[in-house]
């Protein structure tokens, strides 16, 4: 039975639960089983039931790929072993000696992949621009530019980019546009609906949502681009395994519900921090004080679950504050049901040169909060006791 009939006319929560899904034809199982097999029997050479080898196709992975494509309103989705594995496969489209125009506030792992891997192995060149400066973005495009690559909200300073305007520039100049939608998730914004060509995700974060998998995904809206990525996914081989695909599929079913709570908690925490005497500045798209708040209202469904805060503290004091948290876990990653805290200066963006970090306002007194789904009063209590040493 096909559960997706007329799904495109249904709401976000219904789509999250049913999007791209079919009841198991062999048993009637409501949940797609974990197909832990490396190969599939063929009735004759080259004659099979759509599956021949698990790197090329797997039913559990295919179910998650259909679900993430539906969540992003795309034509097709592709699941990888990590977010960086997804990005590495996508960069194969660019080809040798290509150029990328990228956000100047970029995840440290993406920066490392661009500058310390593909610049050497593929002659990739990168121009970083503030994507809010559309003239600078347009001027940075070169004849060999393959991608305009942005994050919105950005990691870790939560700057926004105008999706419709950037998509228009890409179409005008014949350049593919890529949005890393990890910080928002499709429950908060869907870049393909604004004309963007490609969305990438760290599935590890909001889509998985439970700190128990590592994965990545790409979603596209163009069938020809989907064919290229299907080939590259198989050829490069960095696929998501069946068990992680099963958990990612589980995660996406509750994504809208979880993100509603992430967002409402984050707004409450951001307002609380904004009034705290030990906080220098709070950055959160849902606050009126965010310089791009109007853009957030226009292209996002809520402010998301990430909050950036600059403490009135020196570097050692920040370390002392971070060591005092009881509910917030001092850990890498984000987007999980439990609240996490980190210092981008030494953690997520430690691979960037110091001058680049400072230019991006990534300073030692910046902390990044991934707000979970706990009771918000408990979160503010934990923040209060941690900040009390300042």
CSV table of C-alpha atoms in Angstrom, one decimal:
chain,number,residue,atom,x,y,z
A,1,UNK,CA,0.0,0.0,0.0
A,2,UNK,CA,1.4,3.4,-1.0
A,3,UNK,CA,1.0,5.9,1.9
A,4,UNK,CA,2.2,8.8,-0.2
A,5,UNK,CA,-0.9,9.3,-2.3
A,6,UNK,CA,-1.9,13.0,-2.3
A,7,UNK,CA,0.7,13.6,0.4
A,8,UNK,CA,1.9,16.8,-1.2
A,9,UNK,CA,-1.4,18.4,-0.1
A,10,UNK,CA,-1.0,17.4,3.5
A,11,UNK,CA,0.6,19.1,6.4
A,12,UNK,CA,4.2,19.0,7.6
A,13,UNK,CA,3.6,16.6,10.5
A,14,UNK,CA,1.7,14.2,8.3
A,15,UNK,CA,4.5,14.3,5.7
A,16,UNK,CA,7.1,13.7,8.4
A,17,UNK,CA,5.4,10.5,9.5
A,18,UNK,CA,4.4,9.2,6.1
A,19,UNK,CA,6.5,10.9,3.5
A,20,UNK,CA,8.1,8.6,1.0
A,21,UNK,CA,7.1,5.6,3.0
A,22,UNK,CA,5.4,2.3,2.1
A,23,UNK,CA,4.3,-0.5,4.3
A,24,UNK,CA,6.6,-3.5,4.0
A,25,UNK,CA,5.2,-5.6,1.1
A,26,UNK,CA,6.5,-8.9,2.5
A,27,UNK,CA,5.1,-8.7,6.0
A,28,UNK,CA,2.9,-5.6,6.2
A,29,UNK,CA,5.3,-4.0,8.8
A,30,UNK,CA,4.4,-0.4,9.5
A,31,UNK,CA,8.1,0.5,10.0
A,32,UNK,CA,10.6,-0.1,7.3
A,33,UNK,CA,12.8,-3.0,8.4
A,34,UNK,CA,16.5,-3.0,8.7
A,35,UNK,CA,17.7,-4.8,5.6
A,36,UNK,CA,21.1,-6.0,6.9
A,37,UNK,CA,22.3,-7.7,3.8
A,38,UNK,CA,25.2,-7.0,1.5
A,39,UNK,CA,23.8,-8.5,-1.6
A,40,UNK,CA,20.5,-9.6,-3.2
A,41,UNK,CA,19.5,-12.7,-5.1
A,42,UNK,CA,19.0,-12.4,-8.9
A,43,UNK,CA,16.5,-14.7,-10.8
A,44,UNK,CA,18.8,-14.4,-13.8
A,45,UNK,CA,22.0,-12.5,-14.6
A,46,UNK,CA,21.1,-8.8,-14.3
A,47,UNK,CA,17.4,-9.6,-13.4
A,48,UNK,CA,16.5,-8.6,-9.9
A,49,UNK,CA,13.9,-6.8,-7.8
A,50,UNK,CA,15.5,-3.4,-7.9
A,51,UNK,CA,18.3,-4.3,-5.6
A,52,UNK,CA,21.6,-6.0,-6.5
A,53,UNK,CA,24.3,-4.8,-4.1
A,54,UNK,CA,24.0,-2.8,-0.9
A,55,UNK,CA,26.4,-0.1,-1.8
A,56,UNK,CA,24.3,0.7,-4.8
A,57,UNK,CA,20.8,0.2,-3.3
A,58,UNK,CA,19.4,-0.8,0.1
A,59,UNK,CA,15.7,-0.7,1.0
A,60,UNK,CA,16.2,0.9,4.4
A,61,UNK,CA,18.4,3.6,3.0
A,62,UNK,CA,16.0,4.1,0.1
A,63,UNK,CA,13.1,4.7,2.6
A,64,UNK,CA,15.1,7.3,4.5
A,65,UNK,CA,16.2,9.0,1.2
A,66,UNK,CA,12.6,9.2,0.1
A,67,UNK,CA,11.6,10.7,3.5
A,68,UNK,CA,14.3,13.4,3.5
A,69,UNK,CA,13.5,14.3,-0.1
A,70,UNK,CA,9.8,14.7,0.8
A,71,UNK,CA,10.7,16.7,3.9
A,72,UNK,CA,12.7,19.2,1.8
A,73,UNK,CA,10.2,19.1,-1.0
A,74,UNK,CA,12.9,17.8,-3.4
A,75,UNK,CA,12.9,15.4,-6.3
A,76,UNK,CA,15.4,12.9,-4.7
A,77,UNK,CA,17.5,12.4,-1.6
A,78,UNK,CA,20.9,10.6,-1.1
A,79,UNK,CA,22.2,9.4,2.3
A,80,UNK,CA,25.8,9.3,3.2
A,81,UNK,CA,28.0,8.1,6.1
A,82,UNK,CA,28.4,11.7,7.4
A,83,UNK,CA,27.7,15.2,6.5
A,84,UNK,CA,31.2,15.6,5.2
A,85,UNK,CA,31.0,12.4,3.2
A,86,UNK,CA,27.9,14.0,1.5
A,87,UNK,CA,29.8,17.2,0.9
A,88,UNK,CA,32.8,15.3,-0.5
A,89,UNK,CA,30.6,13.5,-3.0
A,90,UNK,CA,28.9,16.7,-4.0
A,91,UNK,CA,32.2,18.4,-4.7
A,92,UNK,CA,32.9,15.7,-7.4
A,93,UNK,CA,30.4,17.5,-9.5
A,94,UNK,CA,32.6,20.6,-9.5
A,95,UNK,CA,35.5,18.9,-11.1
A,96,UNK,CA,39.2,19.6,-11.2
A,97,UNK,CA,40.2,23.3,-10.9
A,98,UNK,CA,36.8,24.6,-10.1
A,99,UNK,CA,36.0,27.6,-8.0
A,100,UNK,CA,33.4,28.0,-5.2
A,101,UNK,CA,31.9,31.1,-3.7
A,102,UNK,CA,31.3,30.2,-0.1
A,103,UNK,CA,30.0,31.9,3.0
A,104,UNK,CA,32.6,33.6,5.1
A,105,UNK,CA,31.0,32.1,8.2
A,106,UNK,CA,31.4,28.4,7.4
A,107,UNK,CA,31.4,25.2,9.5
A,108,UNK,CA,35.0,24.3,10.4
A,109,UNK,CA,34.7,20.8,8.8
A,110,UNK,CA,33.6,22.3,5.5
A,111,UNK,CA,36.4,24.8,5.6
A,112,UNK,CA,38.9,22.0,6.2
A,113,UNK,CA,37.5,19.9,3.4
A,114,UNK,CA,37.7,22.9,1.0
A,115,UNK,CA,41.0,24.4,2.0
A,116,UNK,CA,43.1,21.5,3.3
A,117,UNK,CA,41.8,18.6,1.1
A,118,UNK,CA,40.3,19.6,-2.2
A,119,UNK,CA,42.4,22.6,-2.8
A,120,UNK,CA,45.3,20.2,-3.0
A,121,UNK,CA,43.7,17.1,-4.5
A,122,UNK,CA,41.5,18.8,-7.0
A,123,UNK,CA,42.9,22.3,-7.4
A,124,UNK,CA,39.7,23.8,-5.8
A,125,UNK,CA,39.8,27.6,-5.2
A,126,UNK,CA,37.4,29.3,-2.8
A,127,UNK,CA,36.3,32.9,-2.4
A,128,UNK,CA,34.7,33.6,0.9
A,129,UNK,CA,32.1,36.4,1.0
A,130,UNK,CA,29.4,37.7,3.4
A,131,UNK,CA,26.3,36.2,1.7
A,132,UNK,CA,24.3,39.2,3.0
A,133,UNK,CA,26.3,41.4,0.6
A,134,UNK,CA,24.7,40.3,-2.7
A,135,UNK,CA,26.9,42.6,-4.8
A,136,UNK,CA,30.0,41.1,-3.3
A,137,UNK,CA,28.6,37.6,-3.9
A,138,UNK,CA,27.8,38.4,-7.5
A,139,UNK,CA,31.2,40.0,-8.1
A,140,UNK,CA,33.0,36.9,-6.7
A,141,UNK,CA,31.6,34.6,-9.4
A,142,UNK,CA,34.2,33.5,-11.9
A,143,UNK,CA,33.9,31.7,-15.2
A,144,UNK,CA,34.8,28.4,-13.5
A,145,UNK,CA,32.6,28.9,-10.5
A,146,UNK,CA,30.7,25.6,-9.9
A,147,UNK,CA,28.8,26.4,-6.7
A,148,UNK,CA,27.5,29.3,-4.5
A,149,UNK,CA,27.7,27.5,-1.1
A,150,UNK,CA,26.1,29.0,1.9
A,151,UNK,CA,25.0,28.2,5.4
A,152,UNK,CA,21.9,29.9,6.8
A,153,UNK,CA,21.7,30.2,9.8
A,154,UNK,CA,25.5,30.0,9.8
A,155,UNK,CA,27.7,28.1,12.2
A,156,UNK,CA,28.3,29.4,14.8
A,157,UNK,CA,27.3,33.1,14.6
A,158,UNK,CA,23.8,32.5,13.2
A,159,UNK,CA,24.0,34.9,10.3
A,160,UNK,CA,21.3,34.6,7.7
A,161,UNK,CA,21.4,34.6,3.9
A,162,UNK,CA,18.5,35.6,1.6
A,163,UNK,CA,17.6,32.3,-0.1
A,164,UNK,CA,15.5,33.8,-2.9
A,165,UNK,CA,18.0,36.4,-3.8
A,166,UNK,CA,20.9,34.0,-3.9
A,167,UNK,CA,19.0,31.5,-5.9
A,168,UNK,CA,18.2,34.3,-8.4
A,169,UNK,CA,21.9,35.1,-8.7
A,170,UNK,CA,22.7,31.5,-9.3
A,171,UNK,CA,20.1,31.2,-12.1
A,172,UNK,CA,21.3,34.5,-13.6
A,173,UNK,CA,24.9,33.3,-13.8
A,174,UNK,CA,24.4,29.6,-14.4
A,175,UNK,CA,25.9,28.6,-11.1
A,176,UNK,CA,24.5,25.8,-8.9
A,177,UNK,CA,23.4,27.0,-5.4
A,178,UNK,CA,24.0,24.9,-2.3
A,179,UNK,CA,22.6,25.5,1.1
A,180,UNK,CA,23.8,23.7,4.2
A,181,UNK,CA,20.4,23.5,6.0
A,182,UNK,CA,21.8,21.6,9.1
A,183,UNK,CA,21.2,24.4,11.6
A,184,UNK,CA,17.6,24.9,10.6
A,185,UNK,CA,16.4,21.5,9.4
A,186,UNK,CA,13.5,21.2,6.9
A,187,UNK,CA,11.1,21.8,9.9
A,188,UNK,CA,12.4,25.4,10.0
A,189,UNK,CA,13.2,26.2,6.4
A,190,UNK,CA,13.2,24.5,3.0
A,191,UNK,CA,15.7,26.2,0.7
A,192,UNK,CA,14.5,24.3,-2.5
A,193,UNK,CA,11.1,26.1,-2.1
A,194,UNK,CA,13.0,29.4,-2.5
A,195,UNK,CA,14.8,28.3,-5.7
A,196,UNK,CA,18.0,26.8,-4.3
A,197,UNK,CA,19.3,23.8,-6.3
A,198,UNK,CA,20.9,21.6,-3.6
A,199,UNK,CA,20.5,21.1,0.1
A,200,UNK,CA,23.0,19.3,2.3
A,201,UNK,CA,22.6,18.1,5.8
A,202,UNK,CA,24.5,16.6,8.7
A,203,UNK,CA,21.8,14.0,9.5
A,204,UNK,CA,23.7,13.5,12.8
A,205,UNK,CA,22.0,16.7,14.0
A,206,UNK,CA,18.3,17.6,14.0
A,207,UNK,CA,17.2,14.9,11.6
A,208,UNK,CA,18.6,12.1,13.7
A,209,UNK,CA,18.0,14.1,16.8
A,210,UNK,CA,19.1,11.7,19.5
A,211,UNK,CA,22.9,11.7,19.5
A,212,UNK,CA,23.0,8.1,18.3
A,213,UNK,CA,24.0,8.2,14.6
A,214,UNK,CA,26.4,9.9,12.3
A,215,UNK,CA,25.1,10.6,8.8
A,216,UNK,CA,24.7,13.0,5.9
A,217,UNK,CA,22.2,13.8,3.1
A,218,UNK,CA,21.9,15.7,-0.1
A,219,UNK,CA,18.5,16.6,-1.6
A,220,UNK,CA,18.0,18.1,-5.1
A,221,UNK,CA,15.1,19.3,-7.1
A,222,UNK,CA,16.4,18.6,-10.6
A,223,UNK,CA,16.1,15.1,-12.1
A,224,UNK,CA,19.3,15.4,-14.2
A,225,UNK,CA,21.3,16.5,-11.1
A,226,UNK,CA,19.7,13.6,-9.2
A,227,UNK,CA,21.1,11.2,-11.8
A,228,UNK,CA,24.6,12.6,-11.4
A,229,UNK,CA,24.4,12.2,-7.6
A,230,UNK,CA,23.1,8.7,-7.8
A,231,UNK,CA,26.1,7.8,-9.9
A,232,UNK,CA,28.5,9.6,-7.5
A,233,UNK,CA,27.0,8.1,-4.4
A,234,UNK,CA,27.6,4.6,-5.8
A,235,UNK,CA,31.0,5.4,-7.3
A,236,UNK,CA,32.4,7.1,-4.3
A,237,UNK,CA,30.8,4.6,-1.8
A,238,UNK,CA,30.4,6.7,1.3
A,239,UNK,CA,26.9,5.4,1.9
A,240,UNK,CA,24.8,5.5,5.1
A,241,UNK,CA,24.5,2.0,6.6
A,242,UNK,CA,21.1,0.3,7.1
A,243,UNK,CA,20.9,0.6,10.9
A,244,UNK,CA,21.8,4.3,10.8
A,245,UNK,CA,19.2,4.7,8.0
A,246,UNK,CA,16.6,3.1,10.2
A,247,UNK,CA,17.4,5.5,13.0
A,248,UNK,CA,17.4,8.5,10.7
A,249,UNK,CA,14.0,7.5,9.4
A,250,UNK,CA,12.8,7.2,13.0
A,251,UNK,CA,14.2,10.7,13.7
A,252,UNK,CA,12.5,12.4,10.8
A,253,UNK,CA,9.1,11.2,11.8
A,254,UNK,CA,9.2,13.3,15.0
A,255,UNK,CA,11.3,16.2,13.5
A,256,UNK,CA,8.5,18.8,13.4
A,257,UNK,CA,7.4,18.1,16.9
A,258,UNK,CA,10.9,18.2,18.3
A,259,UNK,CA,11.9,21.3,16.5
A,260,UNK,CA,8.8,23.1,17.8
A,261,UNK,CA,10.1,22.5,21.3
A,262,UNK,CA,13.7,23.2,20.3
A,263,UNK,CA,12.6,26.6,18.9
A,264,UNK,CA,10.3,27.6,21.8
A,265,UNK,CA,12.9,26.7,24.3
A,266,UNK,CA,15.6,28.5,22.4
A,267,UNK,CA,13.6,31.7,22.2
A,268,UNK,CA,13.0,31.6,25.9
A,269,UNK,CA,16.7,30.9,26.7
A,270,UNK,CA,17.8,33.7,24.3
A,271,UNK,CA,15.5,36.2,26.0
A,272,UNK,CA,16.7,35.1,29.4
A,273,UNK,CA,20.4,35.5,28.3
A,274,UNK,CA,19.7,38.8,26.7
A,275,UNK,CA,18.7,40.2,30.1
A,276,UNK,CA,21.6,38.6,32.0
A,277,UNK,CA,24.2,41.0,33.3
A,278,UNK,CA,27.1,38.6,32.5
A,279,UNK,CA,26.2,38.3,28.9
A,280,UNK,CA,27.8,40.7,26.4
A,281,UNK,CA,25.6,39.8,23.4
A,282,UNK,CA,23.1,37.2,22.3
A,283,UNK,CA,22.6,36.1,18.7
A,284,UNK,CA,19.4,34.3,17.8
A,285,UNK,CA,17.3,34.8,14.7
A,286,UNK,CA,14.0,34.8,16.7
A,287,UNK,CA,15.0,37.9,18.7
A,288,UNK,CA,14.0,41.3,17.4
A,289,UNK,CA,17.6,42.4,18.1
A,290,UNK,CA,19.0,40.1,15.4
A,291,UNK,CA,20.1,42.3,12.5
A,292,UNK,CA,18.3,40.0,10.1
A,293,UNK,CA,15.2,39.3,12.1
A,294,UNK,CA,12.9,40.4,9.3
A,295,UNK,CA,14.5,37.9,6.9
A,296,UNK,CA,14.1,35.2,9.5
A,297,UNK,CA,10.4,35.9,9.8
A,298,UNK,CA,10.1,35.8,6.0
A,299,UNK,CA,12.0,32.5,5.2
A,300,UNK,CA,12.0,30.6,8.5
A,301,UNK,CA,9.3,28.8,10.5
A,302,UNK,CA,10.6,29.9,13.9
A,303,UNK,CA,14.1,30.8,15.0
A,304,UNK,CA,15.4,27.2,15.4
A,305,UNK,CA,17.2,25.6,18.3
A,306,UNK,CA,20.7,27.2,18.2
A,307,UNK,CA,21.7,30.2,20.3
A,308,UNK,CA,25.1,32.0,20.3
A,309,UNK,CA,26.1,34.1,23.4
A,310,UNK,CA,29.2,36.2,24.1
A,311,UNK,CA,30.2,36.1,27.8
A,312,UNK,CA,31.6,39.0,29.7
A,313,UNK,CA,34.6,36.8,30.5
A,314,UNK,CA,38.2,36.1,29.6
A,315,UNK,CA,39.2,32.8,28.0
A,316,UNK,CA,39.9,31.0,31.3
A,317,UNK,CA,36.7,32.2,32.8
A,318,UNK,CA,34.8,30.8,29.8
A,319,UNK,CA,36.5,27.4,30.4
A,320,UNK,CA,35.5,27.6,34.1
A,321,UNK,CA,31.9,28.4,33.2
A,322,UNK,CA,31.8,25.5,30.7
A,323,UNK,CA,33.0,23.1,33.4
A,324,UNK,CA,30.1,23.9,35.7
A,325,UNK,CA,27.2,22.9,33.5
A,326,UNK,CA,25.1,20.0,34.9
A,327,UNK,CA,22.3,19.6,32.3
A,328,UNK,CA,24.1,21.1,29.3
A,329,UNK,CA,26.6,18.6,28.0
A,330,UNK,CA,30.0,20.0,27.0
A,331,UNK,CA,30.2,18.2,23.6
A,332,UNK,CA,30.6,18.5,19.9
A,333,UNK,CA,27.5,18.3,17.7
A,334,UNK,CA,24.0,19.9,18.0
A,335,UNK,CA,20.4,19.3,17.3
A,336,UNK,CA,19.8,16.5,19.8
A,337,UNK,CA,17.0,16.1,22.4
A,338,UNK,CA,19.5,16.9,25.2
A,339,UNK,CA,21.0,20.4,25.4
A,340,UNK,CA,24.6,20.8,24.4
A,341,UNK,CA,27.2,23.6,24.9
A,342,UNK,CA,30.5,24.2,23.2
A,343,UNK,CA,33.2,26.8,22.6
A,344,UNK,CA,33.6,27.2,18.8
A,345,UNK,CA,37.0,28.8,19.4
A,346,UNK,CA,38.5,25.5,20.5
A,347,UNK,CA,35.9,23.0,19.3
A,348,UNK,CA,33.9,23.1,16.1
A,349,UNK,CA,36.0,25.9,14.5
A,350,UNK,CA,39.4,25.1,16.1
A,351,UNK,CA,40.7,24.1,12.7
A,352,UNK,CA,40.4,27.6,11.2
A,353,UNK,CA,43.4,29.9,11.5
A,354,UNK,CA,43.1,32.3,14.4
A,355,UNK,CA,42.9,35.3,12.1
A,356,UNK,CA,40.0,33.8,10.3
A,357,UNK,CA,38.2,33.0,13.5
A,358,UNK,CA,38.5,36.5,14.8
A,359,UNK,CA,37.4,37.9,11.4
A,360,UNK,CA,34.2,35.8,11.7
A,361,UNK,CA,33.6,37.0,15.3
A,362,UNK,CA,34.5,33.6,16.6
A,363,UNK,CA,36.2,34.7,19.8
A,364,UNK,CA,37.2,32.8,23.0
A,365,UNK,CA,34.2,34.3,24.9
A,366,UNK,CA,31.6,32.9,22.4
A,367,UNK,CA,29.6,29.9,23.4
A,368,UNK,CA,27.3,27.9,21.2
A,369,UNK,CA,24.2,26.5,22.8
A,370,UNK,CA,22.1,23.7,21.2
A,371,UNK,CA,18.9,24.0,23.1
A,372,UNK,CA,17.2,20.6,23.7
A,373,UNK,CA,13.7,19.7,24.6
A,374,UNK,CA,14.0,19.7,28.4
A,375,UNK,CA,11.9,22.0,30.6
A,376,UNK,CA,13.1,25.5,29.9
A,377,UNK,CA,13.2,26.5,33.6
A,378,UNK,CA,15.7,23.7,34.3
A,379,UNK,CA,17.9,25.0,31.4
A,380,UNK,CA,17.9,28.6,32.7
A,381,UNK,CA,18.6,27.3,36.2
A,382,UNK,CA,21.7,25.5,34.8
A,383,UNK,CA,22.8,28.6,33.0
A,384,UNK,CA,22.4,30.7,36.1
A,385,UNK,CA,24.5,28.4,38.3
A,386,UNK,CA,27.2,28.1,35.6
A,387,UNK,CA,27.4,31.9,35.1
A,388,UNK,CA,27.4,32.6,38.8
A,389,UNK,CA,31.2,32.3,39.0
A,390,UNK,CA,31.6,35.4,36.8
